[in-house]
PDB file of C-alpha atoms in Angstrom:
ATOM      1  CA  MET B   1      75.053 117.772  34.020  1.00  0.00           C
ATOM      2  CA  LYS B   2      73.702 114.623  34.854  1.00  0.00           C
ATOM      3  CA  LEU B   3      76.103 111.732  34.552  1.00  0.00           C
ATOM      4  CA  LYS B   4      73.772 108.786  32.707  1.00  0.00           C
ATOM      5  CA  ASN B   5      73.274 111.854  30.182  1.00  0.00           C
ATOM      6  CA  ILE B   6      77.008 111.201  29.829  1.00  0.00           C
ATOM      7  CA  ILE B   7      77.742 108.212  29.479  1.00  0.00           C
ATOM      8  CA  PHE B   8      74.890 107.168  27.243  1.00  0.00           C
ATOM      9  CA  ARG B   9      76.320 110.009  24.696  1.00  0.00           C
ATOM     10  CA  LYS B  10      76.133 108.021  20.865  1.00  0.00           C
ATOM     11  CA  ILE B  11      79.796 108.584  20.304  1.00  0.00           C
ATOM     12  CA  ASN B  12      80.060 106.852  23.632  1.00  0.00           C
ATOM     13  CA  LEU B  13      78.041 104.089  22.630  1.00  0.00           C
ATOM     14  CA  LEU B  14      80.048 103.930  19.475  1.00  0.00           C
ATOM     15  CA  TYR B  15      83.184 103.741  21.467  1.00  0.00           C
ATOM     16  CA  PHE B  16      81.401 100.829  23.940  1.00  0.00           C
ATOM     17  CA  LEU B  17      80.779  98.619  20.685  1.00  0.00           C
ATOM     18  CA  ILE B  18      84.484  98.961  18.955  1.00  0.00           C
ATOM     19  CA  LEU B  19      85.925  98.367  22.142  1.00  0.00           C
ATOM     20  CA  PHE B  20      83.746  95.144  22.809  1.00  0.00           C
ATOM     21  CA  LEU B  21      84.161  93.803  19.180  1.00  0.00           C
ATOM     22  CA  LEU B  22      88.387  94.717  19.501  1.00  0.00           C
ATOM     23  CA  GLY B  23      87.926  93.147  22.800  1.00  0.00           C
ATOM     24  CA  THR B  24      86.119  90.246  21.518  1.00  0.00           C
ATOM     25  CA  SER B  25      88.728  89.795  19.267  1.00  0.00           C
ATOM     26  CA  THR B  26      91.790  90.405  21.372  1.00  0.00           C
ATOM     27  CA  LEU B  27      90.553  87.442  23.676  1.00  0.00           C
ATOM     28  CA  VAL B  28      90.020  85.190  20.997  1.00  0.00           C
ATOM     29  CA  THR B  29      93.941  86.238  19.779  1.00  0.00           C
ATOM     30  CA  LEU B  30      94.710  85.137  23.090  1.00  0.00           C
ATOM     31  CA  TYR B  31      93.474  82.015  23.213  1.00  0.00           C
ATOM     32  CA  SER B  32      95.090  81.311  20.061  1.00  0.00           C
ATOM     33  CA  TYR B  33      98.788  82.594  21.331  1.00  0.00           C
ATOM     34  CA  ILE B  34      98.844  80.243  24.010  1.00  0.00           C
ATOM     35  CA  ASN B  35      97.499  77.147  22.168  1.00  0.00           C
ATOM     36  CA  THR B  36     100.056  78.051  19.205  1.00  0.00           C
ATOM     37  CA  ARG B  37     102.592  78.032  21.423  1.00  0.00           C
ATOM     38  CA  GLU B  38     101.803  75.116  23.594  1.00  0.00           C
ATOM     39  CA  SER B  39     101.655  72.630  20.757  1.00  0.00           C
ATOM     40  CA  PHE B  40     104.746  74.853  19.793  1.00  0.00           C
ATOM     41  CA  GLU B  41     106.426  74.001  23.057  1.00  0.00           C
ATOM     42  CA  PHE B  42     105.195  70.561  22.966  1.00  0.00           C
ATOM     43  CA  PHE B  43     106.799  70.230  19.596  1.00  0.00           C
ATOM     44  CA  LEU B  44     110.280  71.315  21.074  1.00  0.00           C
ATOM     45  CA  ARG B  45     109.933  69.296  24.164  1.00  0.00           C
ATOM     46  CA  GLU B  46     108.566  65.896  22.837  1.00  0.00           C
ATOM     47  CA  LEU B  47     110.199  65.328  19.594  1.00  0.00           C
ATOM     48  CA  PRO B  48     113.577  64.831  18.326  1.00  0.00           C
ATOM     49  CA  SER B  49     113.304  68.058  15.914  1.00  0.00           C
ATOM     50  CA  LEU B  50     116.593  69.619  16.381  1.00  0.00           C
ATOM     51  CA  ILE B  51     119.847  68.941  15.482  1.00  0.00           C
ATOM     52  CA  VAL B  52     123.003  70.753  16.709  1.00  0.00           C
ATOM     53  CA  GLU B  53     126.273  70.805  14.421  1.00  0.00           C
ATOM     54  CA  THR B  54     129.830  71.555  15.814  1.00  0.00           C
ATOM     55  CA  ASP B  55     133.066  70.988  15.237  1.00  0.00           C
ATOM     56  CA  LYS B  56     133.697  69.816  19.036  1.00  0.00           C
ATOM     57  CA  ASN B  57     132.860  67.623  21.206  1.00  0.00           C
ATOM     58  CA  VAL B  58     130.402  69.109  23.386  1.00  0.00           C
ATOM     59  CA  THR B  59     129.248  66.504  26.651  1.00  0.00           C
ATOM     60  CA  LYS B  60     126.474  68.943  27.133  1.00  0.00           C
ATOM     61  CA  ILE B  61     124.281  71.935  26.243  1.00  0.00           C
ATOM     62  CA  GLU B  62     122.843  73.616  28.740  1.00  0.00           C
ATOM     63  CA  GLU B  63     119.687  75.066  26.676  1.00  0.00           C
ATOM     64  CA  ALA B  64     119.224  70.592  25.578  1.00  0.00           C
ATOM     65  CA  TYR B  65     116.562  68.510  27.809  1.00  0.00           C
ATOM     66  CA  THR B  66     117.305  66.129  25.926  1.00  0.00           C
ATOM     67  CA  GLN B  67     120.484  65.322  23.836  1.00  0.00           C
ATOM     68  CA  THR B  68     121.327  62.021  21.932  1.00  0.00           C
ATOM     69  CA  GLU B  69     124.898  61.785  19.914  1.00  0.00           C
ATOM     70  CA  ILE B  70     124.648  61.392  15.689  1.00  0.00           C
ATOM     71  CA  LYS B  71     125.939  61.698  12.709  1.00  0.00           C
ATOM     72  CA  ALA B  72     125.656  62.544   9.333  1.00  0.00           C
ATOM     73  CA  VAL B  73     126.784  60.231   6.264  1.00  0.00           C
ATOM     74  CA  LYS B  74     128.658  62.227   3.888  1.00  0.00           C
ATOM     75  CA  ASP B  75     127.472  63.362   0.392  1.00  0.00           C
ATOM     76  CA  SER B  76     123.363  62.515   1.989  1.00  0.00           C
ATOM     77  CA  SER B  77     120.740  64.127   4.042  1.00  0.00           C
ATOM     78  CA  TYR B  78     120.778  60.567   6.887  1.00  0.00           C
ATOM     79  CA  TYR B  79     121.747  60.462   9.815  1.00  0.00           C
ATOM     80  CA  LEU B  80     123.076  58.058  12.346  1.00  0.00           C
ATOM     81  CA  ILE B  81     121.566  56.681  15.330  1.00  0.00           C
ATOM     82  CA  ILE B  82     122.202  53.949  17.853  1.00  0.00           C
ATOM     83  CA  ASP B  83     119.798  51.158  18.270  1.00  0.00           C
ATOM     84  CA  GLU B  84     120.314  49.364  20.905  1.00  0.00           C
ATOM     85  CA  ASN B  85     118.676  45.512  19.471  1.00  0.00           C
ATOM     86  CA  LEU B  86     121.002  45.789  16.298  1.00  0.00           C
ATOM     87  CA  LYS B  87     124.316  43.963  16.033  1.00  0.00           C
ATOM     88  CA  GLY B  88     127.225  44.442  13.429  1.00  0.00           C
ATOM     89  CA  ASN B  89     126.499  45.446   9.890  1.00  0.00           C
ATOM     90  CA  GLU B  90     122.548  45.552  11.158  1.00  0.00           C
ATOM     91  CA  CYS B  91     120.561  48.866  10.368  1.00  0.00           C
ATOM     92  CA  LYS B  92     116.629  49.628  10.048  1.00  0.00           C
ATOM     93  CA  ALA B  93     115.835  52.671   7.885  1.00  0.00           C
ATOM     94  CA  ILE B  94     112.142  54.738   7.414  1.00  0.00           C
ATOM     95  CA  PRO B  95     109.908  52.998   5.163  1.00  0.00           C
ATOM     96  CA  ILE B  96     110.173  55.151   2.165  1.00  0.00           C
ATOM     97  CA  PRO B  97     109.769  53.419  -1.369  1.00  0.00           C
ATOM     98  CA  ASP B  98     113.128  53.304  -2.410  1.00  0.00           C
ATOM     99  CA  ILE B  99     114.478  51.746   1.104  1.00  0.00           C
ATOM    100  CA  ILE B 100     111.396  49.550   1.305  1.00  0.00           C
ATOM    101  CA  ASN B 101     112.848  47.718  -1.991  1.00  0.00           C
ATOM    102  CA  LYS B 102     115.729  46.796  -0.202  1.00  0.00           C
ATOM    103  CA  VAL B 103     115.280  45.440   2.843  1.00  0.00           C
ATOM    104  CA  GLY B 104     117.462  42.344   3.048  1.00  0.00           C
ATOM    105  CA  GLN B 105     119.762  43.933   0.967  1.00  0.00           C
ATOM    106  CA  THR B 106     123.063  45.796   1.370  1.00  0.00           C
ATOM    107  CA  LEU B 107     121.762  49.464   2.070  1.00  0.00           C
ATOM    108  CA  ASN B 108     124.045  52.160   0.189  1.00  0.00           C
ATOM    109  CA  VAL B 109     123.891  55.933   0.942  1.00  0.00           C
ATOM    110  CA  PRO B 110     124.664  57.434  -0.910  1.00  0.00           C
ATOM    111  CA  ASP B 111     122.862  55.465  -3.597  1.00  0.00           C
ATOM    112  CA  ASP B 112     126.072  54.468  -6.285  1.00  0.00           C
ATOM    113  CA  SER B 113     128.734  52.525  -7.165  1.00  0.00           C
ATOM    114  CA  THR B 114     130.906  54.248  -4.412  1.00  0.00           C
ATOM    115  CA  PRO B 115     128.727  54.976  -1.106  1.00  0.00           C
ATOM    116  CA  ASN B 116     130.374  56.793   2.172  1.00  0.00           C
ATOM    117  CA  PHE B 117     128.048  54.280   3.687  1.00  0.00           C
ATOM    118  CA  SER B 118     126.263  50.271   3.607  1.00  0.00           C
ATOM    119  CA  CYS B 119     124.896  48.316   5.967  1.00  0.00           C
ATOM    120  CA  ASP B 120     122.787  44.676   6.018  1.00  0.00           C
ATOM    121  CA  LEU B 121     118.804  46.649   5.823  1.00  0.00           C
ATOM    122  CA  VAL B 122     117.197  44.153   8.269  1.00  0.00           C
ATOM    123  CA  SER B 123     113.749  45.912   8.124  1.00  0.00           C
ATOM    124  CA  THR B 124     112.415  49.227   8.402  1.00  0.00           C
ATOM    125  CA  THR B 125     111.122  51.163  11.240  1.00  0.00           C
ATOM    126  CA  THR B 126     109.020  54.877  11.969  1.00  0.00           C
ATOM    127  CA  VAL B 127     109.467  57.307  14.266  1.00  0.00           C
ATOM    128  CA  SER B 128     107.084  60.217  15.085  1.00  0.00           C
ATOM    129  CA  GLY B 129     108.356  63.216  13.971  1.00  0.00           C
ATOM    130  CA  VAL B 130     111.857  62.294  12.949  1.00  0.00           C
ATOM    131  CA  THR B 131     112.679  61.426   8.974  1.00  0.00           C
ATOM    132  CA  ASP B 132     116.243  60.327   6.792  1.00  0.00           C
ATOM    133  CA  PHE B 133     117.786  58.227   9.901  1.00  0.00           C
ATOM    134  CA  ILE B 134     119.221  55.585   9.890  1.00  0.00           C
ATOM    135  CA  TYR B 135     118.899  52.712  12.944  1.00  0.00           C
ATOM    136  CA  VAL B 136     122.185  50.986  13.620  1.00  0.00           C
ATOM    137  CA  SER B 137     124.523  48.839  15.757  1.00  0.00           C
ATOM    138  CA  LYS B 138     126.507  50.800  18.351  1.00  0.00           C
ATOM    139  CA  ASP B 139     129.711  48.895  16.768  1.00  0.00           C
ATOM    140  CA  LYS B 140     128.806  50.408  13.349  1.00  0.00           C
ATOM    141  CA  PHE B 141     128.112  53.976  14.933  1.00  0.00           C
ATOM    142  CA  GLU B 142     131.504  54.028  16.838  1.00  0.00           C
ATOM    143  CA  SER B 143     133.242  52.926  13.398  1.00  0.00           C
ATOM    144  CA  TYR B 144     131.844  55.446  10.942  1.00  0.00           C
ATOM    145  CA  GLU B 145     133.985  58.554  11.147  1.00  0.00           C
ATOM    146  CA  THR B 146     132.724  61.970  10.680  1.00  0.00           C
ATOM    147  CA  ASP B 147     134.488  65.541  10.078  1.00  0.00           C
ATOM    148  CA  LYS B 148     132.111  67.108  12.895  1.00  0.00           C
ATOM    149  CA  ASN B 149     129.845  66.569  15.762  1.00  0.00           C
ATOM    150  CA  TYR B 150     126.168  66.381  15.595  1.00  0.00           C
ATOM    151  CA  TYR B 151     123.414  65.968  18.551  1.00  0.00           C
ATOM    152  CA  LEU B 152     119.883  65.529  18.090  1.00  0.00           C
ATOM    153  CA  ILE B 153     118.251  67.065  20.873  1.00  0.00           C
ATOM    154  CA  THR B 154     114.754  68.648  22.124  1.00  0.00           C
ATOM    155  CA  VAL B 155     114.183  72.315  24.409  1.00  0.00           C
ATOM    156  CA  LYS B 156     111.628  72.321  27.429  1.00  0.00           C
ATOM    157  CA  ASP B 157     110.164  75.382  25.835  1.00  0.00           C
ATOM    158  CA  ILE B 158     110.581  78.678  23.777  1.00  0.00           C
ATOM    159  CA  LYS B 159     112.586  80.550  25.907  1.00  0.00           C
ATOM    160  CA  THR B 160     115.444  77.919  26.155  1.00  0.00           C
ATOM    161  CA  TYR B 161     115.105  77.316  22.547  1.00  0.00           C
ATOM    162  CA  LYS B 162     115.860  81.181  21.614  1.00  0.00           C
ATOM    163  CA  LYS B 163     118.625  81.129  24.306  1.00  0.00           C
ATOM    164  CA  LEU B 164     119.817  78.372  22.124  1.00  0.00           C
ATOM    165  CA  LEU B 165     119.368  79.820  19.001  1.00  0.00           C
ATOM    166  CA  LYS B 166     121.592  82.750  20.330  1.00  0.00           C
ATOM    167  CA  LYS B 167     123.539  80.896  22.078  1.00  0.00           C
ATOM    168  CA  TYR B 168     125.802  79.160  19.502  1.00  0.00           C
ATOM    169  CA  ASP B 169     124.706  80.638  16.139  1.00  0.00           C
ATOM    170  CA  LEU B 170     127.937  81.493  15.382  1.00  0.00           C
ATOM    171  CA  THR B 171     129.104  78.375  16.202  1.00  0.00           C
ATOM    172  CA  TYR B 172     126.512  75.731  15.198  1.00  0.00           C
ATOM    173  CA  THR B 173     124.291  74.681  12.399  1.00  0.00           C
ATOM    174  CA  PHE B 174     120.554  73.965  13.022  1.00  0.00           C
ATOM    175  CA  ARG B 175     118.976  71.546  10.685  1.00  0.00           C
ATOM    176  CA  PHE B 176     114.946  71.089  11.469  1.00  0.00           C
ATOM    177  CA  ILE B 177     113.721  67.656  10.842  1.00  0.00           C
ATOM    178  CA  GLY B 178     110.154  66.292  11.352  1.00  0.00           C
ATOM    179  CA  PHE B 179     107.623  69.603  11.054  1.00  0.00           C
ATOM    180  CA  ASN B 180     108.763  72.976   9.793  1.00  0.00           C
ATOM    181  CA  ILE B 181     110.291  74.476  12.942  1.00  0.00           C
ATOM    182  CA  TYR B 182     110.170  77.486  10.887  1.00  0.00           C
ATOM    183  CA  ASP B 183     106.967  78.144  10.385  1.00  0.00           C
ATOM    184  CA  GLN B 184     105.966  76.985  13.814  1.00  0.00           C
ATOM    185  CA  GLU B 185     108.032  79.631  14.809  1.00  0.00           C
ATOM    186  CA  ILE B 186     106.380  82.026  12.117  1.00  0.00           C
ATOM    187  CA  ASN B 187     103.024  81.385  13.550  1.00  0.00           C
ATOM    188  CA  VAL B 188     103.957  81.772  17.350  1.00  0.00           C
ATOM    189  CA  ASN B 189     105.657  85.014  16.714  1.00  0.00           C
ATOM    190  CA  ARG B 190     102.395  86.289  13.897  1.00  0.00           C
ATOM    191  CA  GLU B 191     100.185  85.676  17.189  1.00  0.00           C
ATOM    192  CA  PHE B 192     102.166  87.403  19.877  1.00  0.00           C
ATOM    193  CA  TYR B 193     102.922  90.597  17.594  1.00  0.00           C
ATOM    194  CA  SER B 194      98.642  90.628  16.163  1.00  0.00           C
ATOM    195  CA  LEU B 195      98.041  90.087  20.471  1.00  0.00           C
ATOM    196  CA  ILE B 196     100.154  93.019  21.226  1.00  0.00           C
ATOM    197  CA  SER B 197      98.973  95.524  18.250  1.00  0.00           C
ATOM    198  CA  LYS B 198      95.310  95.103  19.310  1.00  0.00           C
ATOM    199  CA  VAL B 199      96.260  95.576  23.566  1.00  0.00           C
ATOM    200  CA  LEU B 200      97.973  98.570  22.301  1.00  0.00           C
ATOM    201  CA  MET B 201      94.963  99.563  20.110  1.00  0.00           C
ATOM    202  CA  ILE B 202      92.175  98.842  23.484  1.00  0.00           C
ATOM    203  CA  LEU B 203      95.156 101.255  25.507  1.00  0.00           C
ATOM    204  CA  ALA B 204      94.778 103.638  22.877  1.00  0.00           C
ATOM    205  CA  LEU B 205      91.513 103.889  22.220  1.00  0.00           C
ATOM    206  CA  ILE B 206      91.019 104.200  26.276  1.00  0.00           C
ATOM    207  CA  VAL B 207      93.221 107.692  26.116  1.00  0.00           C
ATOM    208  CA  VAL B 208      90.468 108.240  23.121  1.00  0.00           C
ATOM    209  CA  ILE B 209      87.712 108.021  25.185  1.00  0.00           C
ATOM    210  CA  PHE B 210      89.134 109.994  27.645  1.00  0.00           C
ATOM    211  CA  MET B 211      90.512 112.665  26.467  1.00  0.00           C
ATOM    212  CA  ASN B 212      87.051 113.367  24.838  1.00  0.00           C
ATOM    213  CA  THR B 213      85.245 112.510  27.727  1.00  0.00           C
ATOM    214  CA  ARG B 214      87.259 115.370  29.616  1.00  0.00           C
ATOM    215  CA  GLY B 215      86.805 117.813  26.700  1.00  0.00           C
ATOM    216  CA  TYR B 216      83.120 117.457  26.970  1.00  0.00           C
ATOM    217  CA  ILE B 217      82.527 117.899  30.341  1.00  0.00           C
ATOM    218  CA  LEU B 218      84.478 120.442  30.725  1.00  0.00           C
ATOM    219  CA  SER B 219      82.740 122.547  28.099  1.00  0.00           C
ATOM    220  CA  ASN B 220      79.879 121.472  29.493  1.00  0.00           C
ATOM    221  CA  THR B 221      80.318 122.243  32.689  1.00  0.00           C
ATOM    222  CA  LYS B 222      78.957 125.448  34.416  1.00  0.00           C
ATOM    223  CA  LYS B 223      80.558 128.169  36.166  1.00  0.00           C
ATOM    224  CA  SER B 224      80.255 128.519  40.085  1.00  0.00           C
ATOM    225  CA  ARG B 225      78.384 132.468  40.419  1.00  0.00           C
ATOM    226  CA  SER B 226      80.395 133.031  43.535  1.00  0.00           C
ATOM    227  CA  LYS B 227      83.653 132.216  42.747  1.00  0.00           C
ATOM    228  CA  LYS B 228      83.747 132.276  39.201  1.00  0.00           C
ATOM    229  CA  LYS B 229      85.834 128.573  38.988  1.00  0.00           C
ATOM    230  CA  VAL B 230      85.154 125.619  36.925  1.00  0.00           C
ATOM    231  CA  GLU B 231      83.323 122.544  39.366  1.00  0.00           C
ATOM    232  CA  SER B 232      85.222 119.743  39.873  1.00  0.00           C
ATOM    233  CA  PRO B 233      84.333 117.282  36.876  1.00  0.00           C
ATOM    234  CA  THR B 234      87.201 114.673  37.899  1.00  0.00           C
ATOM    235  CA  LYS B 235      84.332 112.409  39.363  1.00  0.00           C
ATOM    236  CA  ASN B 236      82.551 112.352  36.249  1.00  0.00           C
ATOM    237  CA  ILE B 237      85.563 111.777  34.144  1.00  0.00           C
ATOM    238  CA  VAL B 238      86.385 108.946  35.803  1.00  0.00           C
ATOM    239  CA  ILE B 239      83.314 107.197  36.201  1.00  0.00           C
ATOM    240  CA  THR B 240      82.186 107.706  32.294  1.00  0.00           C
ATOM    241  CA  THR B 241      85.716 106.516  31.175  1.00  0.00           C
ATOM    242  CA  LEU B 242      85.491 103.253  34.049  1.00  0.00           C
ATOM    243  CA  VAL B 243      82.307 102.398  32.445  1.00  0.00           C
ATOM    244  CA  VAL B 244      82.488 103.134  28.550  1.00  0.00           C
ATOM    245  CA  THR B 245      85.895 101.407  28.755  1.00  0.00           C
ATOM    246  CA  VAL B 246      85.905  98.467  31.722  1.00  0.00           C
ATOM    247  CA  VAL B 247      81.819  97.190  30.689  1.00  0.00           C
ATOM    248  CA  PRO B 248      82.564  96.363  27.011  1.00  0.00           C
ATOM    249  CA  LEU B 249      85.894  94.367  27.646  1.00  0.00           C
ATOM    250  CA  VAL B 250      83.973  92.305  30.661  1.00  0.00           C
ATOM    251  CA  LEU B 251      81.285  91.750  28.651  1.00  0.00           C
ATOM    252  CA  SER B 252      83.840  90.151  25.723  1.00  0.00           C
ATOM    253  CA  TYR B 253      85.596  88.667  28.506  1.00  0.00           C
ATOM    254  CA  VAL B 254      81.894  86.979  29.222  1.00  0.00           C
ATOM    255  CA  PHE B 255      81.041  86.581  25.581  1.00  0.00           C
ATOM    256  CA  VAL B 256      83.710  84.621  24.465  1.00  0.00           C
ATOM    257  CA  GLU B 257      84.484  82.667  27.777  1.00  0.00           C
ATOM    258  CA  THR B 258      80.426  81.320  27.307  1.00  0.00           C
ATOM    259  CA  PHE B 259      79.922  81.075  23.929  1.00  0.00           C
ATOM    260  CA  LEU B 260      82.707  82.067  21.110  1.00  0.00           C
ATOM    261  CA  LEU B 261      85.176  79.891  22.814  1.00  0.00           C
ATOM    262  CA  GLY B 262      83.108  76.497  22.323  1.00  0.00           C
ATOM    263  CA  ILE B 263      82.255  77.448  18.922  1.00  0.00           C
ATOM    264  CA  ILE B 264      86.063  78.048  18.082  1.00  0.00           C
ATOM    265  CA  GLN B 265      86.675  74.866  19.367  1.00  0.00           C
ATOM    266  CA  LEU B 266      84.019  72.888  18.037  1.00  0.00           C
TER     267      LEU B 266
END
């Protein structure tokens, strides 16, 4: 049996096409996963995106890349953070409409007759990725009492982020601010599981190709007249399996790298 006749069977050509398409899809998913993961880790590392709440004072959170002590204003969504340039009762806040209208006046939080916090709003401020913050002087910050301790943190990567969640899940409460971290994490996990499922499909298809090739060769191999034994088909099985599986995967990589990736990035 000639090797080329085994390789160019119709079923093998179909396998070849399926693996090429599946390989292309897997590589696209891989690049998408890498980009999504890098984007998420940049967000975790560069933006103060996590608030840890605890009943006790924590000098250092080992999983944190940076750590800043903050305080939560009772009965509101606001947090206090120190601005060294402010003095006494001065404060700054994000420029939402109801804040802008109060510049130069007393800011009460909550905005009612009996606020839990008040300060003199001297101006507004904008900090990328952070919302619901009131910047106050160090003296004002230290004079405000809270029942719990709060820390604004960043982490280096997803690995340390997961350690943080696992280690402090029962003790700490995490509040996500700015961008939606929950959605970011879902996107990373979705890309990862999609990638794994496609890799498993490729591996399963390789096994199918091997078994199909092996069965075809064994059923069509003539027996030796002298020894009445089946001639060794191992070489043809291995070569055919490699050609039908490796070649389309290599071509899919070349196709994605030289053509498809450029279109995706446009």
